[in-house]
Amino acid sequence: MTTRQGRRPTGRSLDDLQQAWCAIGDAARDRAPVAGWTHNFYRYPARFSPRFAAAAIQALSRPGDLVLDPYMGGGTTVLESLAAGRHVIGSDLNSLATFITKVKITGLTLAERRALRTWAEHEVPSFTYDLPAEDVSAFIDESKTRNLSLARARFIKKSMAAALASIVELQTSNAQDFARCALLRVAQWALDGRKRHTPLADFRDRLARTTHEMLDALSGFAAHVSDTGGRATLLNTDAADLPRAAAFADSRSRAALVVTSPPYPGVHVLYHRWQVDGRRETPAPYWVAGCNDGQGASFYNFGDRREAAAERYFETSLRTLLAIRGVMRDGGYVVQMVAFNKPEEQLPRYLENMRLAGFSEARVDATRELDEGRIWREVPGRKWHATLRGKTESSREVVLIHRAE
Ligand SMILES: C[S@@+](CC[C@H](N)C(=O)[O-])C[C@H]1O[C@@H](n2cnc3c(N)ncnc32)[C@H](O)[C@@H]1O
């Protein structure tokens, strides 16, 4: 068996590669809901499966290697790298992504855990919307609560303000961020895409329960990572700026493996908004997380979905790929999950960008279940918006595996 390039990537036998492809392919097609570790602290849009990230890390890196995810989103690769004892750098230009990933991987002291359990048991049941405006107005950021005064959101909004007011009483920033993340998770459930009003009692019960569940999950994860010795650095950076990040200043800090999922051409994902009351968008996630809101959807999607030729998408993609290559070790691998709304036009352009950035595709011939040596998967119930016109094919994703030349 040979790779499509007709030569064998150094350092690995073809049997190893064949096995790697099969393991990554099986994991990529896994349709089980996201579960495990602290993955469910937030439902980050377009997240990929932890099993996929874990399979790529196991197959194409070794303990102690540096793994990079330049578009980390909810931190799936970061968590699985830590769990596997790798050093990992996770970066994203969305401050919400950095916030969520930080909470998912930051262990808490016994005192912090106790304070959070007390908060869940004694404070959360008292959250109400029946509060004097002066008690909560200091906690309502008008610029980040747009559309939360709509009918299905307004009672939850006041309860969220009450929650934010009580969170500042927690003694440490790690405990406060953890509580904000629990609130974020539950408010997302209560508001985002919800067709009916969420009763306040359900909101409070769920917040208390979620806080306890998250604390249990974090304790298990932190204990495991202290055994594996994994280490993480998180950045809130445009991928194009990675070579200038202090984390890569030392030329020995080069990634052996990138496991990632970039924005998709022609596919518009709402990373930065929830939709309330008939699809009206709110920036409330940034209000709850206490982060800066990064602007419009085009900021997070490599450009505007209305640009027919997606020129800006491919320009931005090339700029970021060159930067990623600049922080990788020669011979390292990039494993990425991508979708295209017009695969016949966009896949060749995407592959050309990879080539221009210094990567060669590593496909394995004649492997069962592979389509032209590539792994494709159907996307179950994905919530995104493809181009405004025409039929979309973006319900299929492809796994691309490249080697840094
Ligand atoms: C498909 S999501 C990644 C999801 C992630 N794999 C997970 O499991 O949660 C793509 C991410 O790319 C980020 N992003 C978009 N443009 C970027 C850029 N120029 N530099 C860094 N991150 C960017 C978005 O904010 C988004 O979080």
Coordinates of C-alpha atoms and ligand atoms in Angstrom, one line a residue:
M1 CA 0.0 0.0 0.0
T2 CA 1.3 3.5 -0.8
T3 CA 0.1 6.9 0.1
R4 CA -1.3 9.0 -2.8
Q5 CA 1.9 10.9 -3.0
G6 CA 3.6 7.6 -3.7
R7 CA 6.0 7.9 -0.8
R8 CA 5.9 7.0 2.8
P9 CA 5.7 9.7 5.4
T10 CA 8.9 9.4 7.5
G11 CA 8.9 7.9 10.9
R12 CA 5.9 5.7 10.5
S13 CA 5.3 2.4 8.8
L14 CA 2.5 2.1 6.3
D15 CA 0.9 -0.4 8.7
D16 CA 1.0 2.3 11.4
L17 CA -0.6 4.8 9.0
Q18 CA -3.2 2.3 7.9
Q19 CA -4.1 1.7 11.5
A20 CA -4.1 5.4 12.3
W21 CA -6.5 6.1 9.4
C22 CA -8.9 3.3 10.4
A23 CA -8.9 4.5 14.1
I24 CA -9.5 8.1 13.1
G25 CA -12.1 7.1 10.5
D26 CA -14.1 4.9 13.0
A27 CA -14.0 7.7 15.6
A28 CA -15.0 10.4 13.1
R29 CA -18.1 8.4 12.1
D30 CA -19.1 7.9 15.7
R31 CA -22.6 9.4 16.1
A32 CA -22.8 9.1 19.9
P33 CA -23.7 12.4 21.7
V34 CA -20.7 14.3 23.2
A35 CA -20.0 13.0 26.6
G36 CA -17.1 12.5 29.1
W37 CA -14.7 14.6 31.1
T38 CA -15.8 18.2 31.2
H39 CA -16.9 18.3 27.6
N40 CA -20.5 19.2 28.3
F41 CA -19.8 22.3 30.4
Y42 CA -21.1 24.2 27.3
R43 CA -22.5 23.2 23.9
Y44 CA -20.1 25.0 21.7
P45 CA -21.5 25.3 18.2
A46 CA -20.0 22.9 15.6
R47 CA -17.8 21.1 18.2
F48 CA -16.4 17.8 17.1
S49 CA -16.5 14.5 18.9
P50 CA -14.0 13.9 21.7
R51 CA -13.6 10.4 20.3
F52 CA -12.3 11.9 17.0
A53 CA -9.8 14.2 18.8
A54 CA -8.6 11.4 21.1
A55 CA -8.1 9.0 18.1
A56 CA -6.1 11.5 16.2
I57 CA -3.9 12.3 19.3
Q58 CA -3.3 8.6 20.1
A59 CA -2.5 7.7 16.5
L60 CA -0.3 10.6 15.5
S61 CA 1.5 11.9 18.6
R62 CA 3.4 10.6 21.6
P63 CA 3.3 11.5 25.3
G64 CA 5.2 14.8 25.8
D65 CA 4.5 16.0 22.2
L66 CA 3.1 19.4 21.7
V67 CA -0.4 19.3 20.2
L68 CA -2.0 22.5 18.8
D69 CA -5.6 23.5 18.1
P70 CA -5.6 27.0 16.5
Y71 CA -9.4 27.1 16.4
M72 CA -10.1 25.4 19.7
G73 CA -13.8 26.4 20.1
G74 CA -15.1 24.6 23.2
G75 CA -11.7 23.0 23.8
T76 CA -12.3 19.4 22.7
T77 CA -8.7 18.9 21.5
V78 CA -7.3 20.6 24.6
L79 CA -9.2 18.3 27.0
E80 CA -8.3 15.1 25.1
S81 CA -4.7 16.1 24.8
L82 CA -4.4 16.7 28.5
A83 CA -6.2 13.4 29.2
A84 CA -3.6 11.7 27.0
G85 CA -0.7 13.4 28.7
R86 CA 0.3 15.7 25.9
H87 CA 1.3 19.4 26.1
V88 CA -1.3 21.4 24.3
I89 CA -1.8 24.9 23.1
G90 CA -5.3 25.9 22.4
S91 CA -6.2 29.2 20.7
D92 CA -9.2 30.9 19.3
L93 CA -10.1 34.5 18.5
N94 CA -13.4 34.1 20.3
S95 CA -12.9 35.1 23.9
L96 CA -15.9 32.9 24.8
A97 CA -14.0 29.9 23.6
T98 CA -11.0 30.7 25.8
F99 CA -13.2 31.3 28.8
I100 CA -15.1 28.0 28.4
T101 CA -12.0 25.9 27.8
K102 CA -10.2 27.6 30.8
V103 CA -13.1 26.6 33.1
K104 CA -13.2 23.0 31.7
I105 CA -9.5 22.4 32.6
T106 CA -8.9 24.5 35.7
G107 CA -9.0 22.3 38.9
L108 CA -10.6 23.9 42.0
T109 CA -9.4 23.8 45.6
L110 CA -11.5 22.1 48.3
A111 CA -12.6 25.5 49.6
E112 CA -13.7 26.6 46.2
R113 CA -15.7 23.4 45.6
R114 CA -17.4 23.7 49.0
A115 CA -18.3 27.4 48.3
L116 CA -19.8 26.4 44.9
R117 CA -21.8 23.6 46.4
T118 CA -23.1 26.0 49.1
W119 CA -23.9 28.5 46.3
A120 CA -25.9 25.8 44.5
E121 CA -27.8 24.7 47.6
H122 CA -28.5 28.0 49.2
E123 CA -28.2 30.8 46.7
V124 CA -29.6 29.3 43.5
P125 CA -33.0 28.4 44.9
S126 CA -33.6 32.0 45.8
F127 CA -33.1 33.5 42.3
T128 CA -36.2 35.3 41.2
Y129 CA -37.3 37.8 38.7
D130 CA -39.2 39.7 41.3
L131 CA -36.3 42.0 42.3
P132 CA -36.1 45.8 42.6
A133 CA -34.4 47.2 39.5
E134 CA -31.8 48.9 41.6
D135 CA -30.6 45.5 43.0
V136 CA -29.8 44.1 39.6
S137 CA -29.3 47.0 37.3
A138 CA -25.6 47.2 38.1
F139 CA -25.3 43.6 36.8
I140 CA -27.2 44.2 33.5
D141 CA -24.9 45.2 30.7
E142 CA -27.4 46.7 28.2
S143 CA -25.0 46.3 25.2
K144 CA -24.8 42.5 25.8
T145 CA -28.4 41.7 26.8
R146 CA -30.0 42.7 23.5
N147 CA -33.3 40.9 22.8
L148 CA -33.4 39.5 26.4
S149 CA -36.4 41.7 27.1
L150 CA -38.5 39.7 24.7
A151 CA -41.4 37.8 26.2
R152 CA -39.8 34.3 26.4
A153 CA -36.5 35.7 27.8
R154 CA -37.3 38.5 30.2
F155 CA -37.9 36.5 33.4
I156 CA -34.8 34.4 32.7
K157 CA -32.8 37.6 32.2
K158 CA -33.7 39.0 35.6
S159 CA -32.8 35.6 37.2
M160 CA -29.5 35.6 35.4
A161 CA -28.8 39.1 36.7
A162 CA -29.6 37.9 40.2
A163 CA -27.2 35.0 39.6
L164 CA -24.5 37.3 38.4
A165 CA -25.0 39.5 41.5
S166 CA -24.6 36.4 43.8
I167 CA -21.5 35.1 41.9
V168 CA -19.4 38.1 42.8
E169 CA -19.7 37.0 46.5
L170 CA -17.6 33.9 45.7
Q171 CA -14.1 34.5 46.9
T172 CA -11.9 33.5 44.0
S173 CA -11.9 34.2 40.3
N174 CA -11.7 30.5 39.5
A175 CA -14.8 29.9 41.6
Q176 CA -16.6 32.8 40.0
D177 CA -15.7 31.7 36.5
F178 CA -16.9 28.2 37.3
A179 CA -20.3 29.6 38.5
R180 CA -20.5 31.8 35.4
C181 CA -19.9 28.7 33.2
A182 CA -22.7 26.8 35.0
L183 CA -25.0 29.7 34.4
L184 CA -23.9 29.9 30.8
R185 CA -24.7 26.2 30.3
V186 CA -28.1 26.5 31.9
A187 CA -29.1 29.8 30.3
Q188 CA -28.1 28.4 26.9
W189 CA -30.5 25.5 27.6
A190 CA -33.2 27.9 28.8
L191 CA -33.0 30.4 26.0
D192 CA -31.1 29.4 22.9
G193 CA -33.5 28.1 20.1
R194 CA -36.1 27.4 22.8
K195 CA -39.7 27.5 21.4
R196 CA -41.4 27.8 24.7
H197 CA -40.9 29.9 27.9
T198 CA -38.7 28.1 30.5
P199 CA -40.3 28.2 33.9
L200 CA -38.1 29.8 36.6
A201 CA -38.4 26.8 38.9
D202 CA -37.0 24.6 36.1
F203 CA -34.2 27.1 35.5
R204 CA -33.2 27.1 39.2
D205 CA -33.4 23.3 39.6
R206 CA -31.3 22.8 36.6
L207 CA -28.7 25.3 37.6
A208 CA -28.3 23.7 41.0
R209 CA -28.1 20.2 39.5
T210 CA -25.7 21.2 36.7
T211 CA -23.4 22.9 39.2
H212 CA -23.0 19.7 41.2
E213 CA -22.6 17.6 38.1
M214 CA -20.0 19.9 36.7
L215 CA -18.1 19.9 40.0
D216 CA -18.0 16.0 40.0
A217 CA -16.9 16.0 36.4
L218 CA -14.1 18.5 37.0
S219 CA -12.8 16.6 40.0
G220 CA -12.5 13.4 37.9
F221 CA -10.8 15.2 35.1
A222 CA -8.4 17.1 37.2
A223 CA -7.4 13.9 39.1
H224 CA -6.8 12.1 35.8
V225 CA -4.7 15.0 34.3
S226 CA -2.5 15.2 37.4
D227 CA -1.6 11.5 36.7
T228 CA -1.0 12.0 33.0
G229 CA 1.1 15.1 33.4
G230 CA -0.5 16.9 30.5
R231 CA -0.1 20.7 30.4
A232 CA -2.1 23.4 28.6
T233 CA -1.6 26.9 27.4
L234 CA -4.7 28.8 26.2
L235 CA -4.5 31.8 23.9
N236 CA -7.2 34.3 22.7
T237 CA -5.5 34.9 19.4
D238 CA -6.2 35.1 15.7
A239 CA -4.5 32.0 14.2
A240 CA -2.7 34.2 11.7
D241 CA -0.8 35.7 14.7
L242 CA 0.3 32.5 16.3
P243 CA 4.0 32.8 15.2
R244 CA 4.2 36.0 17.3
A245 CA 2.7 34.4 20.4
A246 CA 5.1 34.1 23.3
A247 CA 4.2 30.4 23.6
F248 CA 6.0 29.8 20.3
A249 CA 8.9 32.2 20.9
D250 CA 11.2 29.3 21.8
S251 CA 12.1 27.5 18.5
R252 CA 11.9 24.1 20.4
S253 CA 8.2 24.8 21.0
R254 CA 6.9 23.4 17.8
A255 CA 3.7 21.5 17.4
A256 CA 4.0 17.8 16.4
L257 CA 0.3 17.5 15.7
V258 CA -2.6 19.9 15.0
V259 CA -6.1 18.5 15.6
T260 CA -8.6 21.1 14.6
S261 CA -11.7 22.2 12.7
P262 CA -11.5 25.6 11.0
P263 CA -14.5 27.7 10.0
Y264 CA -16.1 26.2 6.9
P265 CA -16.4 27.9 3.5
G266 CA -19.9 29.0 2.7
V267 CA -21.2 27.8 6.1
H268 CA -22.2 30.4 8.7
V269 CA -22.1 29.2 12.3
L270 CA -23.4 31.3 15.2
Y271 CA -20.5 30.9 17.5
H272 CA -21.2 34.2 19.3
R273 CA -24.9 34.5 19.7
W274 CA -28.0 32.7 21.0
Q275 CA -31.3 32.9 19.3
V276 CA -34.3 33.8 21.5
D277 CA -37.9 34.2 20.8
G278 CA -38.2 33.5 17.1
R279 CA -34.5 33.5 16.1
R280 CA -33.7 37.0 17.4
E281 CA -30.0 37.0 18.2
T282 CA -28.5 38.0 21.6
P283 CA -24.9 38.5 22.6
A284 CA -25.9 37.3 26.2
P285 CA -23.2 34.6 26.3
Y286 CA -20.6 37.4 26.6
W287 CA -22.6 39.1 29.4
V288 CA -22.7 35.9 31.4
A289 CA -19.1 34.9 30.8
G290 CA -17.9 38.5 31.4
C291 CA -15.9 38.5 28.1
N292 CA -15.5 40.8 25.2
D293 CA -17.8 40.3 22.3
G294 CA -15.8 40.0 19.2
Q295 CA -18.1 41.7 16.6
G296 CA -20.2 40.2 13.8
A297 CA -20.5 36.7 12.4
S298 CA -18.0 37.3 9.7
F299 CA -15.3 37.8 12.3
Y300 CA -15.7 34.2 13.4
N301 CA -16.4 32.6 10.0
F302 CA -13.4 33.8 7.9
G303 CA -15.7 36.3 6.1
D304 CA -19.3 36.9 5.1
R305 CA -21.5 34.1 3.8
R306 CA -22.9 36.4 1.1
E307 CA -19.6 36.7 -0.8
A308 CA -20.3 34.4 -3.7
A309 CA -16.8 33.4 -4.5
A310 CA -15.7 33.2 -0.9
E311 CA -12.6 35.1 -1.8
R312 CA -12.1 36.4 1.7
Y313 CA -12.6 32.9 3.1
F314 CA -9.7 31.5 1.1
E315 CA -7.4 34.5 1.7
T316 CA -7.9 34.2 5.4
S317 CA -7.6 30.5 5.3
L318 CA -4.2 30.7 3.5
R319 CA -2.9 33.4 5.9
T320 CA -3.8 31.2 8.9
L321 CA -2.5 28.0 7.4
L322 CA 0.9 29.7 6.7
A323 CA 1.0 30.8 10.3
I324 CA 0.1 27.3 11.6
R325 CA 2.8 25.8 9.4
G326 CA 5.3 28.3 10.9
V327 CA 4.7 26.9 14.4
M328 CA 4.9 23.2 13.4
R329 CA 7.7 20.8 13.4
D330 CA 8.7 19.3 10.0
G331 CA 7.0 16.0 9.6
G332 CA 4.2 16.8 12.0
Y333 CA 0.6 16.1 11.0
V334 CA -2.5 18.2 10.7
V335 CA -5.8 16.4 11.2
Q336 CA -8.8 18.5 10.4
M337 CA -12.5 18.2 10.1
V338 CA -14.0 20.4 7.3
A339 CA -17.3 20.8 5.5
F340 CA -18.0 22.6 2.2
N341 CA -21.3 23.8 0.9
K342 CA -20.0 23.3 -2.6
P343 CA -17.4 20.5 -2.2
E344 CA -16.6 20.2 -5.9
E345 CA -15.3 23.8 -6.1
Q346 CA -14.2 24.4 -2.5
L347 CA -12.4 21.2 -1.6
P348 CA -9.8 21.6 -4.4
R349 CA -9.2 25.2 -3.4
Y350 CA -8.9 24.2 0.2
L351 CA -6.4 21.5 -0.7
E352 CA -4.4 24.0 -2.9
N353 CA -4.2 26.4 0.2
M354 CA -2.8 23.5 2.2
R355 CA -0.2 22.9 -0.5
L356 CA 0.7 26.5 -0.7
A357 CA 1.2 26.6 3.1
G358 CA 3.7 23.8 3.0
F359 CA 1.6 20.6 3.6
S360 CA 1.2 17.5 1.6
E361 CA -1.9 15.4 1.9
A362 CA -1.5 11.9 3.4
R363 CA -4.2 9.6 1.9
V364 CA -4.2 5.9 2.1
D365 CA -5.1 3.9 -1.0
A366 CA -7.5 1.1 -1.2
T367 CA -8.9 1.3 2.3
R368 CA -12.3 0.0 2.9
E369 CA -14.9 2.7 3.6
L370 CA -12.7 5.5 2.4
D371 CA -13.8 7.7 -0.4
E372 CA -10.8 8.5 -2.6
G373 CA -8.6 7.9 0.4
R374 CA -10.4 10.4 2.6
I375 CA -12.7 9.9 5.5
W376 CA -16.2 11.4 5.1
R377 CA -19.0 11.6 7.7
E378 CA -22.6 12.6 7.8
V379 CA -23.3 15.3 10.3
P380 CA -26.1 14.5 12.7
G381 CA -28.6 17.4 13.3
R382 CA -26.0 20.2 13.0
K383 CA -27.3 23.7 13.8
W384 CA -25.8 26.0 11.2
H385 CA -26.8 28.1 8.3
A386 CA -25.3 27.5 4.9
T387 CA -25.4 29.9 2.0
L388 CA -28.7 31.6 1.4
R389 CA -29.2 30.2 -2.0
G390 CA -29.3 26.6 -3.3
K391 CA -29.0 23.2 -1.9
T392 CA -26.3 22.7 0.7
E393 CA -23.9 19.8 0.9
S394 CA -22.4 20.9 4.2
S395 CA -24.2 18.1 6.1
R396 CA -21.2 16.0 5.2
E397 CA -17.8 16.6 6.7
V398 CA -14.4 15.3 5.5
V399 CA -11.4 14.5 7.6
L400 CA -8.2 15.8 5.9
I401 CA -4.8 14.5 7.1
H402 CA -1.7 16.4 6.0
R403 CA 1.9 16.3 6.8
A404 CA 4.1 19.4 7.3
E405 CA 6.9 19.3 4.6
Ligands
LIG1 C1 -15.6 24.7 14.1 S1 -15.2 25.8 15.4 C2 -14.1 24.7 16.4 C3 -14.9 23.8 17.3 C4 -14.0 22.9 18.1 N1 -13.3 21.9 17.3 C5 -14.8 22.2 19.2 O1 -14.7 21.0 19.3 O2 -15.4 22.9 20.0 C6 -14.1 26.9 14.7 C7 -13.6 28.0 15.6 O3 -12.7 28.8 14.9 C8 -12.7 30.1 15.5 N2 -12.0 31.1 14.6 C9 -12.6 31.6 13.5 N3 -11.6 32.4 12.9 C10 -10.5 32.3 13.6 C11 -9.2 32.8 13.4 N4 -8.9 33.7 12.4 N5 -8.3 32.5 14.4 C12 -8.6 31.7 15.4 N6 -9.8 31.2 15.6 C13 -10.7 31.5 14.7 C14 -14.1 30.4 15.8 O4 -14.2 31.3 16.8 C15 -14.6 29.0 16.2 O5 -14.5 28.8 17.6

